[in-house]
Short mmCIF file of C-alpha atoms in Angstrom, two decimals:
data_model
loop_
_atom_site.label_atom_id
_atom_site.label_comp_id
_atom_site.label_asym_id
_atom_site.label_seq_id
_atom_site.Cartn_x
_atom_site.Cartn_y
_atom_site.Cartn_z
CA MET A 266 -71.88 -26.30 -74.68
CA ILE A 267 -75.26 -24.02 -75.35
CA ILE A 268 -76.22 -21.02 -74.89
CA CYS A 269 -80.22 -21.20 -74.58
CA ILE A 270 -81.84 -17.93 -73.80
CA GLU A 271 -85.69 -17.65 -72.73
CA THR A 272 -87.83 -14.46 -73.76
CA ALA A 273 -91.61 -16.01 -73.65
CA THR A 274 -92.36 -14.10 -70.79
CA ASN A 275 -92.15 -11.38 -68.76
CA LEU A 276 -89.02 -13.58 -67.57
CA CYS A 277 -85.80 -12.42 -68.59
CA SER A 278 -83.26 -15.58 -68.75
CA VAL A 279 -79.56 -17.01 -70.10
CA ALA A 280 -78.55 -20.05 -69.00
CA LEU A 281 -74.76 -22.07 -70.80
CA CYS A 282 -75.22 -26.20 -70.40
CA SER A 283 -73.42 -28.87 -70.76
CA ASP A 284 -74.85 -32.41 -71.28
CA LYS A 285 -74.48 -32.84 -67.33
CA GLU A 286 -75.27 -29.51 -66.47
CA VAL A 287 -76.11 -25.37 -65.90
CA ILE A 288 -72.97 -24.06 -65.83
CA SER A 289 -73.68 -20.58 -65.55
CA LEU A 290 -77.40 -18.61 -64.92
CA ARG A 291 -78.41 -15.22 -64.92
CA GLU A 292 -82.15 -14.07 -64.08
CA SER A 293 -84.32 -10.84 -64.54
CA ASN A 294 -88.10 -10.99 -63.67
CA ASP A 295 -89.01 -7.29 -64.90
CA GLN A 296 -90.57 -7.73 -67.78
CA ARG A 297 -88.48 -4.11 -69.04
CA THR A 298 -85.16 -5.11 -69.15
CA HIS A 299 -85.65 -8.03 -71.74
CA ALA A 300 -84.25 -5.88 -75.00
CA SER A 301 -81.47 -3.89 -72.43
CA MET A 302 -79.95 -7.38 -70.34
CA LEU A 303 -80.55 -10.51 -73.09
CA THR A 304 -77.27 -9.70 -74.26
CA VAL A 305 -75.94 -8.26 -70.96
CA PHE A 306 -76.84 -11.71 -69.64
CA ILE A 307 -75.45 -14.03 -72.68
CA ASP A 308 -71.46 -11.32 -71.86
CA GLU A 309 -71.87 -12.16 -68.05
CA VAL A 310 -71.85 -16.12 -68.80
CA LEU A 311 -69.86 -16.76 -71.94
CA LYS A 312 -66.92 -14.30 -70.14
CA GLU A 313 -67.96 -16.07 -65.95
CA SER A 314 -66.95 -19.50 -68.15
CA GLY A 315 -64.05 -17.87 -70.00
CA ILE A 316 -65.49 -18.58 -73.36
CA LYS A 317 -66.41 -16.61 -76.97
CA ALA A 318 -69.35 -17.64 -78.63
CA GLY A 319 -67.35 -19.23 -81.32
CA ASP A 320 -67.11 -21.27 -78.90
CA LEU A 321 -69.91 -22.36 -78.72
CA GLY A 322 -71.60 -25.69 -79.81
CA ALA A 323 -75.31 -24.24 -80.51
CA VAL A 324 -76.96 -21.58 -79.57
CA ALA A 325 -80.81 -22.13 -78.47
CA VAL A 326 -83.99 -19.92 -77.85
CA SER A 327 -87.71 -20.48 -76.43
CA LYS A 328 -89.74 -20.46 -79.83
CA GLY A 329 -93.20 -19.87 -78.68
CA PRO A 330 -95.58 -20.17 -77.90
CA GLY A 331 -95.94 -16.31 -75.55
CA SER A 332 -94.92 -13.08 -75.26
CA TYR A 333 -94.75 -11.16 -78.90
CA THR A 334 -93.03 -8.92 -77.96
CA GLY A 335 -90.33 -11.26 -75.99
CA LEU A 336 -90.16 -13.28 -78.70
CA ARG A 337 -88.96 -10.99 -81.22
CA ILE A 338 -86.06 -10.06 -79.08
CA GLY A 339 -84.75 -13.02 -77.54
CA VAL A 340 -85.03 -15.08 -81.14
CA SER A 341 -83.31 -12.11 -83.15
CA VAL A 342 -80.37 -12.05 -80.63
CA ALA A 343 -79.96 -16.11 -80.76
CA LYS A 344 -80.24 -15.48 -84.52
CA GLY A 345 -77.76 -13.10 -84.84
CA ILE A 346 -74.97 -15.16 -82.34
CA ALA A 347 -75.18 -17.79 -84.57
CA PHE A 348 -74.97 -16.27 -87.67
CA ALA A 349 -72.17 -13.85 -86.26
CA ALA A 350 -70.48 -17.30 -84.29
CA SER A 351 -71.40 -19.84 -87.67
CA ILE A 352 -73.07 -22.53 -85.00
CA PRO A 353 -76.57 -23.47 -85.91
CA LEU A 354 -79.62 -22.80 -83.53
CA ILE A 355 -82.09 -24.62 -82.25
CA GLY A 356 -85.15 -23.78 -81.47
CA ILE A 357 -87.21 -25.34 -78.50
CA GLU A 358 -91.47 -25.10 -77.41
CA THR A 359 -92.16 -23.40 -74.66
CA THR A 360 -93.88 -25.56 -73.51
CA LEU A 361 -91.43 -28.03 -73.44
CA SER A 362 -88.85 -26.59 -71.53
CA MET A 363 -91.84 -25.76 -69.14
CA PHE A 364 -92.67 -28.95 -68.96
CA HIS A 365 -88.86 -30.87 -68.18
CA GLY A 366 -89.63 -27.70 -65.64
CA MET A 367 -92.29 -28.15 -63.93
CA LYS A 368 -90.40 -32.40 -64.45
CA SER A 369 -87.91 -31.75 -62.74
CA ARG A 370 -89.69 -30.69 -59.61
CA LEU A 371 -92.16 -32.93 -59.05
CA GLU A 372 -89.50 -35.81 -58.84
CA GLY A 373 -89.41 -37.50 -56.15
CA GLU A 374 -93.07 -37.32 -54.59
CA LYS A 375 -94.70 -40.02 -53.96
CA ASP A 376 -98.14 -38.56 -55.75
CA MET A 377 -95.76 -39.14 -58.87
CA ASN A 378 -96.73 -41.57 -61.51
CA ASP A 379 -96.90 -43.30 -64.71
CA ASN A 380 -100.64 -42.02 -64.56
CA THR A 381 -99.34 -38.45 -64.10
CA LEU A 382 -100.42 -35.19 -67.10
CA LEU A 383 -98.11 -31.96 -66.96
CA CYS A 384 -100.31 -28.80 -67.90
CA PRO A 385 -98.03 -26.43 -68.90
CA MET A 386 -100.07 -23.18 -69.45
CA LEU A 387 -98.75 -19.46 -70.24
CA ASP A 388 -101.53 -16.61 -70.32
CA ALA A 389 -102.94 -14.84 -73.55
CA ARG A 390 -105.40 -12.96 -71.77
CA ARG A 391 -109.45 -13.34 -70.73
CA MET A 392 -109.99 -16.84 -70.14
CA GLU A 393 -107.12 -18.55 -72.35
CA VAL A 394 -103.98 -19.63 -71.90
CA TYR A 395 -101.38 -21.67 -74.45
CA THR A 396 -101.13 -25.13 -73.02
CA ALA A 397 -100.15 -28.78 -74.09
CA LEU A 398 -100.80 -31.53 -72.09
CA TYR A 399 -97.41 -33.84 -71.80
CA SER A 400 -96.99 -37.58 -69.91
CA SER A 401 -94.64 -37.72 -67.64
CA SER A 402 -93.02 -40.63 -68.19
CA SER A 403 -93.61 -39.90 -72.16
CA GLY A 404 -93.14 -36.90 -73.26
CA LYS A 405 -96.57 -34.86 -75.57
CA ILE A 406 -99.08 -36.57 -75.68
CA ARG A 407 -101.16 -33.26 -76.91
CA ASP A 408 -100.31 -30.81 -79.88
CA ILE A 409 -99.70 -26.89 -77.99
CA SER A 410 -102.51 -25.00 -78.87
CA ALA A 411 -105.17 -22.17 -77.63
CA GLU A 412 -108.02 -23.20 -75.28
CA ILE A 413 -110.70 -20.63 -74.08
CA ILE A 414 -110.80 -21.86 -70.54
CA THR A 415 -114.10 -23.51 -68.91
CA GLU A 416 -115.69 -26.01 -66.22
CA ALA A 417 -115.93 -28.23 -68.84
CA SER A 418 -112.43 -27.87 -69.93
CA PHE A 419 -110.07 -31.91 -69.66
CA SER A 420 -113.14 -32.87 -69.11
CA ASP A 421 -111.83 -35.67 -70.98
CA ILE A 422 -109.51 -36.62 -70.00
CA ASP A 423 -110.03 -40.22 -67.85
CA ILE A 424 -110.34 -38.83 -63.87
CA ALA A 425 -108.02 -41.45 -62.67
CA ARG A 426 -105.46 -39.67 -63.42
CA ARG A 427 -104.12 -36.42 -62.17
CA ILE A 428 -103.31 -33.58 -63.55
CA VAL A 429 -101.09 -31.12 -62.57
CA PHE A 430 -101.50 -27.25 -63.99
CA PHE A 431 -98.53 -25.25 -63.91
CA GLY A 432 -97.35 -21.53 -65.46
CA ASP A 433 -98.29 -18.13 -65.41
CA GLY A 434 -101.67 -19.01 -66.93
CA ALA A 435 -102.76 -21.47 -64.24
CA GLU A 436 -103.58 -19.54 -61.17
CA LYS A 437 -107.18 -17.92 -63.26
CA CYS A 438 -107.41 -21.13 -64.63
CA SER A 439 -107.85 -23.05 -61.07
CA LYS A 440 -111.84 -21.28 -60.90
CA VAL A 441 -112.50 -22.04 -63.32
CA ILE A 442 -112.32 -26.27 -64.17
CA GLY A 443 -114.26 -28.62 -62.48
CA ARG A 444 -112.57 -31.36 -63.20
CA LYS A 445 -111.65 -33.00 -60.05
CA ASN A 446 -107.64 -35.04 -59.37
CA SER A 447 -106.44 -31.99 -60.49
CA VAL A 448 -104.03 -29.94 -59.07
CA PHE A 449 -102.62 -25.95 -59.57
CA ILE A 450 -99.10 -25.28 -59.30
CA LYS A 451 -99.30 -21.52 -58.83
CA ASP A 452 -95.50 -20.70 -57.78
CA PHE A 453 -93.75 -22.03 -61.29
CA SER A 454 -91.51 -19.54 -62.91
CA MET A 455 -89.96 -20.13 -66.59
CA SER A 456 -85.94 -20.17 -66.23
CA ALA A 457 -83.28 -20.55 -69.15
CA SER A 458 -82.00 -23.56 -67.44
CA TYR A 459 -85.28 -25.95 -68.08
CA MET A 460 -84.00 -25.78 -71.61
CA ARG A 461 -81.00 -27.95 -70.81
CA ILE A 462 -82.36 -31.85 -71.56
CA PRO A 463 -84.57 -30.72 -74.75
CA VAL A 464 -82.02 -28.88 -76.36
CA PHE A 465 -79.49 -31.94 -76.20
CA GLU A 466 -82.22 -34.25 -77.46
CA ALA A 467 -82.50 -31.72 -80.49
CA PHE A 468 -78.14 -30.92 -81.07
CA SER A 469 -77.92 -34.83 -81.20
CA LYS A 470 -79.99 -35.48 -83.60
CA GLY A 471 -78.84 -32.69 -85.29
CA HIS A 472 -82.67 -30.57 -85.24
CA PHE A 473 -81.34 -27.28 -86.46
CA GLU A 474 -83.26 -24.33 -87.52
CA ASP A 475 -82.50 -22.56 -90.82
CA LEU A 476 -81.52 -19.15 -90.29
CA ALA A 477 -82.85 -17.32 -93.00
CA TYR A 478 -86.16 -18.29 -92.09
CA PHE A 479 -87.02 -19.32 -88.32
CA GLU A 480 -89.48 -17.11 -87.01
CA PRO A 481 -91.21 -17.92 -83.45
CA PHE A 482 -94.08 -20.04 -83.13
CA TYR A 483 -96.54 -17.24 -82.72
CA LEU A 484 -99.22 -19.30 -82.49
CA LYS A 485 -101.75 -16.23 -83.55
CA ASP A 486 -101.39 -13.50 -85.16
CA PHE A 487 -100.09 -10.51 -83.19
CA ILE A 488 -103.07 -7.87 -82.51
CA THR A 489 -103.02 -4.34 -82.41
CA THR A 490 -105.58 -1.84 -81.60
CA THR A 491 -105.30 1.89 -83.25
CA GLN A 492 -105.40 4.67 -80.10
CA ARG A 493 -108.78 6.55 -80.85
CA LYS A 494 -108.68 10.48 -80.63
CA ASN A 495 -111.09 12.38 -78.24
CA ILE A 496 -113.07 14.07 -80.72
CA LEU A 497 -114.72 17.82 -79.22
#
């Protein structure tokens, strides 16, 4: 079994997974709970299944892009578990987990076919998003990038191919993108359960992170602002 940690967005989510199913899941949508609830959720899913961290095959974490603070908390906890329990660490791109979550949701729908493209979008403030593009049949076809969205965005994609936009950045983009044959899903929520398939693919191939050097994939530098004092 592998424990999966998702903290890249407002959601704090922990899933205990086998290669066949999600065994246990804990989630909170309160963005202020990452630091306080993450270890509690981990402890609960392990106790619920009657196992200890040392019994796990690995620990997996969403490595980004996403919230700077959320990623830092998730990766720090995952590295601590991996080091203490002497188990491998697996890092999964946030957009890849989103792709698998939406693909599972859409499977069986009449409009879902090999021509369908899935485009996860993570809000990066203003009209910028972290995004990638995936084929429903063959996986990633455009790598992760920080994109400033305009009316012409994605106009280079064959209009015959339907694009499904989803994630917490999709709603604001729906008001700007002018491309036809586009669908915007506005009720998509992240979950550590979406990590199961890519995590076990990475595990089977031995794609593990180096505990000493692994850092979150922020995509952009974290920018702080200096508070201005009122001068009388």
